[in-house]
mmCIF file of C-alpha atoms in Angstrom:
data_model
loop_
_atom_site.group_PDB
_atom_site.id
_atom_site.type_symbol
_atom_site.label_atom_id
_atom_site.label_comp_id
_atom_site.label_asym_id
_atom_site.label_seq_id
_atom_site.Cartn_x
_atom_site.Cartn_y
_atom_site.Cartn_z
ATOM 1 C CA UNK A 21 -31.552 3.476 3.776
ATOM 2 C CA UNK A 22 -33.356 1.220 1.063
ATOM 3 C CA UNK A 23 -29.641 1.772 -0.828
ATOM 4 C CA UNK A 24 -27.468 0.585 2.244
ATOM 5 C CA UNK A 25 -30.056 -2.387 2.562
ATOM 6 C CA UNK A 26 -29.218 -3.521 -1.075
ATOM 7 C CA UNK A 27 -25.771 -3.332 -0.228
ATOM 8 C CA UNK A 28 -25.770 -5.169 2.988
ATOM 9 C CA UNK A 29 -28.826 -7.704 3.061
ATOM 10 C CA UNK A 30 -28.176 -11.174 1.698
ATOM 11 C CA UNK A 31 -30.442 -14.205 1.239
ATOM 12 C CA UNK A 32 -28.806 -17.686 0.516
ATOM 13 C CA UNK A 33 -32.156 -18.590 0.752
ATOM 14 C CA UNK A 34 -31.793 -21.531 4.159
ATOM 15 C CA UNK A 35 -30.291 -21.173 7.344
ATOM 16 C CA UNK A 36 -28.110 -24.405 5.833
ATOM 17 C CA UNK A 37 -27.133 -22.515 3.261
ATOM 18 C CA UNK A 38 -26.355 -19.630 5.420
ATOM 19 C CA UNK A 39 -24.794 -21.732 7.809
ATOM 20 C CA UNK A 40 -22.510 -23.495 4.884
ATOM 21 C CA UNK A 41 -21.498 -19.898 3.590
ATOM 22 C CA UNK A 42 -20.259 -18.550 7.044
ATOM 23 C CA UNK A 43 -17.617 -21.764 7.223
ATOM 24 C CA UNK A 44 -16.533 -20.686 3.803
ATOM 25 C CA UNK A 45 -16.024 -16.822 4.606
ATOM 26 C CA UNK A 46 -14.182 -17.761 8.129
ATOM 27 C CA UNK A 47 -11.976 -20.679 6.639
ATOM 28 C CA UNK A 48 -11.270 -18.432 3.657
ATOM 29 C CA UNK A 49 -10.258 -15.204 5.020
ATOM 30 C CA UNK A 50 -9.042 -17.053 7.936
ATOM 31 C CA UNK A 51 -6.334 -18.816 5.104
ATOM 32 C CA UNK A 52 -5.622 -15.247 3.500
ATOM 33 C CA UNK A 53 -4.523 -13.830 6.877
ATOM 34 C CA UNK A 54 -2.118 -16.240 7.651
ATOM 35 C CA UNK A 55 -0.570 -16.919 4.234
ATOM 36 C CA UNK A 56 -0.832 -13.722 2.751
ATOM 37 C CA UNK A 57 -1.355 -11.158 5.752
ATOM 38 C CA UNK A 58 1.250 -12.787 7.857
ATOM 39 C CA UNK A 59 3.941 -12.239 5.287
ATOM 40 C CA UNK A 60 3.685 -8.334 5.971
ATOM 41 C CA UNK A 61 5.043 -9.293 9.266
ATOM 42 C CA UNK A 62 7.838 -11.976 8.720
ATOM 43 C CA UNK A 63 11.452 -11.496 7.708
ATOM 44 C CA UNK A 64 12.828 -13.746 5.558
ATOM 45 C CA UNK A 65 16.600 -13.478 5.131
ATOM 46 C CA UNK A 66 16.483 -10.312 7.030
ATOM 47 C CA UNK A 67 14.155 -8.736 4.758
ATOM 48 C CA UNK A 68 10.477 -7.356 4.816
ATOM 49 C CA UNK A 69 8.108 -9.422 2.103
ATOM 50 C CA UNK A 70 8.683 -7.086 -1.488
ATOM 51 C CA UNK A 71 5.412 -5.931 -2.360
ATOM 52 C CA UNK A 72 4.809 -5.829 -6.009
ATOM 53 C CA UNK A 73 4.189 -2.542 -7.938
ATOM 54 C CA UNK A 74 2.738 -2.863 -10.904
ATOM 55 C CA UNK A 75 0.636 -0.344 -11.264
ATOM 56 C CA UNK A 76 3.572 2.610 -10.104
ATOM 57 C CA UNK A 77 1.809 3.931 -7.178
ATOM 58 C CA UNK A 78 3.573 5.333 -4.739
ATOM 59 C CA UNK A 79 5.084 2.936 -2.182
ATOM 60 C CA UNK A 80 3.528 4.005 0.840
ATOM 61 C CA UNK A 81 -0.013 3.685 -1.223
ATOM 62 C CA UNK A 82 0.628 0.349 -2.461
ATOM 63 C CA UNK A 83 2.201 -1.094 0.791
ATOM 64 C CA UNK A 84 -0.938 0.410 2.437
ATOM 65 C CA UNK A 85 -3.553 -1.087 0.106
ATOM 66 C CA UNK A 86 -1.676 -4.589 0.457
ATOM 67 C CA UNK A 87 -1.718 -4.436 4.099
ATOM 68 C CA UNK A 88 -5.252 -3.772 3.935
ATOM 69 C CA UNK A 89 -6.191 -6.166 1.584
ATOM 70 C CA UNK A 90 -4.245 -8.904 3.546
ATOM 71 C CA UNK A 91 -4.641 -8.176 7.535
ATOM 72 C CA UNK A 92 -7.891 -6.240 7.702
ATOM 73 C CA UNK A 93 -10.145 -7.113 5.279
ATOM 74 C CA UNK A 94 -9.876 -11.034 6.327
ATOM 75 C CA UNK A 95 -11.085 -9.892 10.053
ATOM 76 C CA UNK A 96 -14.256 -8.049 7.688
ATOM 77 C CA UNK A 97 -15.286 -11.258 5.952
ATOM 78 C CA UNK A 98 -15.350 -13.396 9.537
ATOM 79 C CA UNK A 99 -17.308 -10.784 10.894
ATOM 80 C CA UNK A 100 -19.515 -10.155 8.004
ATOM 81 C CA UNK A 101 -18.957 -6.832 8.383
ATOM 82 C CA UNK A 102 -19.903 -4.172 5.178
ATOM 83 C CA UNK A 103 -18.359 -7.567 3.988
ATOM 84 C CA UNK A 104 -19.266 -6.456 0.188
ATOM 85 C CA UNK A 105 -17.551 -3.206 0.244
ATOM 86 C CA UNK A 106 -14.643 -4.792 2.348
ATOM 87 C CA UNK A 107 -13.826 -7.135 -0.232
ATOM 88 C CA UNK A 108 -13.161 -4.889 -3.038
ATOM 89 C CA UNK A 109 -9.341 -3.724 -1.973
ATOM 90 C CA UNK A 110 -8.584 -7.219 -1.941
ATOM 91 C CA UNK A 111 -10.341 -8.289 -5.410
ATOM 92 C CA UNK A 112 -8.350 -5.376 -6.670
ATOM 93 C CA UNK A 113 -5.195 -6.834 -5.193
ATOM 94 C CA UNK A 114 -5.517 -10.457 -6.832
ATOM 95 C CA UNK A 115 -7.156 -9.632 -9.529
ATOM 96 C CA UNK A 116 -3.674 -7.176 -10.497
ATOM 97 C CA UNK A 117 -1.749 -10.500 -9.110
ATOM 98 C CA UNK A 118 -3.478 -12.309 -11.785
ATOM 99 C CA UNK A 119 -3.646 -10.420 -14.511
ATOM 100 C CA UNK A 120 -0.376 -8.400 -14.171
ATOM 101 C CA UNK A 121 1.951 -9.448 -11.822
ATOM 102 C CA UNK A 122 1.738 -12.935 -12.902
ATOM 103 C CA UNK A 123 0.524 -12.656 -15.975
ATOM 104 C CA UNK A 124 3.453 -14.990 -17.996
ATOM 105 C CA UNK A 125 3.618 -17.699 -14.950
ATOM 106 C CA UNK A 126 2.480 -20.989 -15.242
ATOM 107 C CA UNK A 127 -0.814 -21.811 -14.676
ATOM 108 C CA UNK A 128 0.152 -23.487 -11.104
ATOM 109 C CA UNK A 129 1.325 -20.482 -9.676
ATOM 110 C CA UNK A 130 -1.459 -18.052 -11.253
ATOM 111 C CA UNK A 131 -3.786 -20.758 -9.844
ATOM 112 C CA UNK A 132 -3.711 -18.933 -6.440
ATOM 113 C CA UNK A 133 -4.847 -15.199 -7.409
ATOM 114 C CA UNK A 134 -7.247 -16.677 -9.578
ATOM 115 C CA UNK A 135 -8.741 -19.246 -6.750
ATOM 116 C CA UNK A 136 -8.677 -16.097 -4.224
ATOM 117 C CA UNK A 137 -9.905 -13.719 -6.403
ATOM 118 C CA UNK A 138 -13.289 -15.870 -7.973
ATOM 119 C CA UNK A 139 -13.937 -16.617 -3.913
ATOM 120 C CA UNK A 140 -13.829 -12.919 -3.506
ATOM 121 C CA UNK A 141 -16.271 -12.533 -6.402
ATOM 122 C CA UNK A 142 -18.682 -14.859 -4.775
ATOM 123 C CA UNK A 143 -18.700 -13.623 -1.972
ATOM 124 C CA UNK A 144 -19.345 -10.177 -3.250
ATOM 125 C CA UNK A 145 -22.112 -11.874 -5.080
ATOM 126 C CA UNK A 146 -23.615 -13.285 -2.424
ATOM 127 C CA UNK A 147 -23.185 -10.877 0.777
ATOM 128 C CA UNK A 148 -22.496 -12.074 4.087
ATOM 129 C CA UNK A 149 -25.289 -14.185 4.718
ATOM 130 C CA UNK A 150 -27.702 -14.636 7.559
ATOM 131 C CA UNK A 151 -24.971 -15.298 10.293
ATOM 132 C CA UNK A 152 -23.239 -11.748 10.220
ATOM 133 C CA UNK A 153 -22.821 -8.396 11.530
ATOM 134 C CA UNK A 154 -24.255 -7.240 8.197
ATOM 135 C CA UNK A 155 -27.375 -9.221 9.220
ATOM 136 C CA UNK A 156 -27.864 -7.853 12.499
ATOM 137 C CA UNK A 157 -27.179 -4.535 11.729
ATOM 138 C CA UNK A 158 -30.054 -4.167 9.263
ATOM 139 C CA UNK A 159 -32.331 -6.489 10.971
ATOM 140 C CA UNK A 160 -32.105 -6.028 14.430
ATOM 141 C CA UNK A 161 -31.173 -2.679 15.348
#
C-alpha cells in the first residue's frame, strides 16, 4: 500500500496550486486529444493518418501504442486517474517524435514533441494533484 501511495499521492503544496495544476492537465490533454488523438480518426485524401515506425515494431503494436498514447491517456490526465503511470506511453511516444522521428527538422516543428513531452514530464513529476481521482482514491476510500 505505502508503494501505491508514493505512486499516486501528490502535494502541490495549496489548494491554488492544486487548483492551477488541474486547468493545466484538462487544457493539456484536452489539446492532445483533439490534435493528436483525433487524427487516428480523420481521413485526409482518403487515407488513415501514417503512423511513424521508427523503432520497427510491428504495426499492429505501434498503431496500438499511438492510439493509446493519443485517445486514452488524455481522458487519464483529466481524470487524474493512475495519472503517473498513464503518462508514460505517451512520454515514450514524443519523446521517440523528438528524438527520432524528427530528429533533423527544424527547431519549429520539433518544438511540438518537445513542448508535449517536458509537460508530460511535469506532470509525472508532480502527480495529479489534490483535485483527482488519484486523490480520492487514496484519501477517501
Amino acid at each position: 500500500m505505502e508503494i501505491l501511495k508514493q505512486i499516486f499521492e501528490s502535494d502541490l503544496g495549496s489548494s491554488y496550486n492544486d487548483f492551477a495544476f488541474l486547468i493545466f492537465r484538462v487544457l493539456f490533454a484536452f489539446q492532445l486529444f483533439r490534435v493528436h488523438g483525433l487524427k487516428k480518426f480523420r481521413l485526409e485524401n482518403g487515407q488513415k493518418e501514417i503512423i511513424p515506425n521508427p523503432l520497427g515494431l510491428p504495426e499492429k503494436m505501434n498503431a496500438l501504442v499511438a492510439s493509446l498514447a493519443d485517445l486514452v491517456v488524455p481522458f487519464l490526465i483529466i481524470l487524474g486517474l493512475g495519472t503517473r503511470l498513464a503518462v508514460l506511453p505517451t512520454i515514450g511516444v514524443t519523446a521517440i517524435g523528438y528524438f527520432i522521428v524528427h530528429r533533423k527538422d527544424s527547431l519549429e516543428v520539433r518544438d511540438v514533441p518537445y513542448m508535449y513531452t517536458l509537460s508530460l514530464l511535469l506532470i509525472l513529476a508532480l502527480g495529479a494533484g489534490k483535485y483527482s481521482l488519484d486523490y480520492y482514491l487514496l484519501n477517501i476510500l
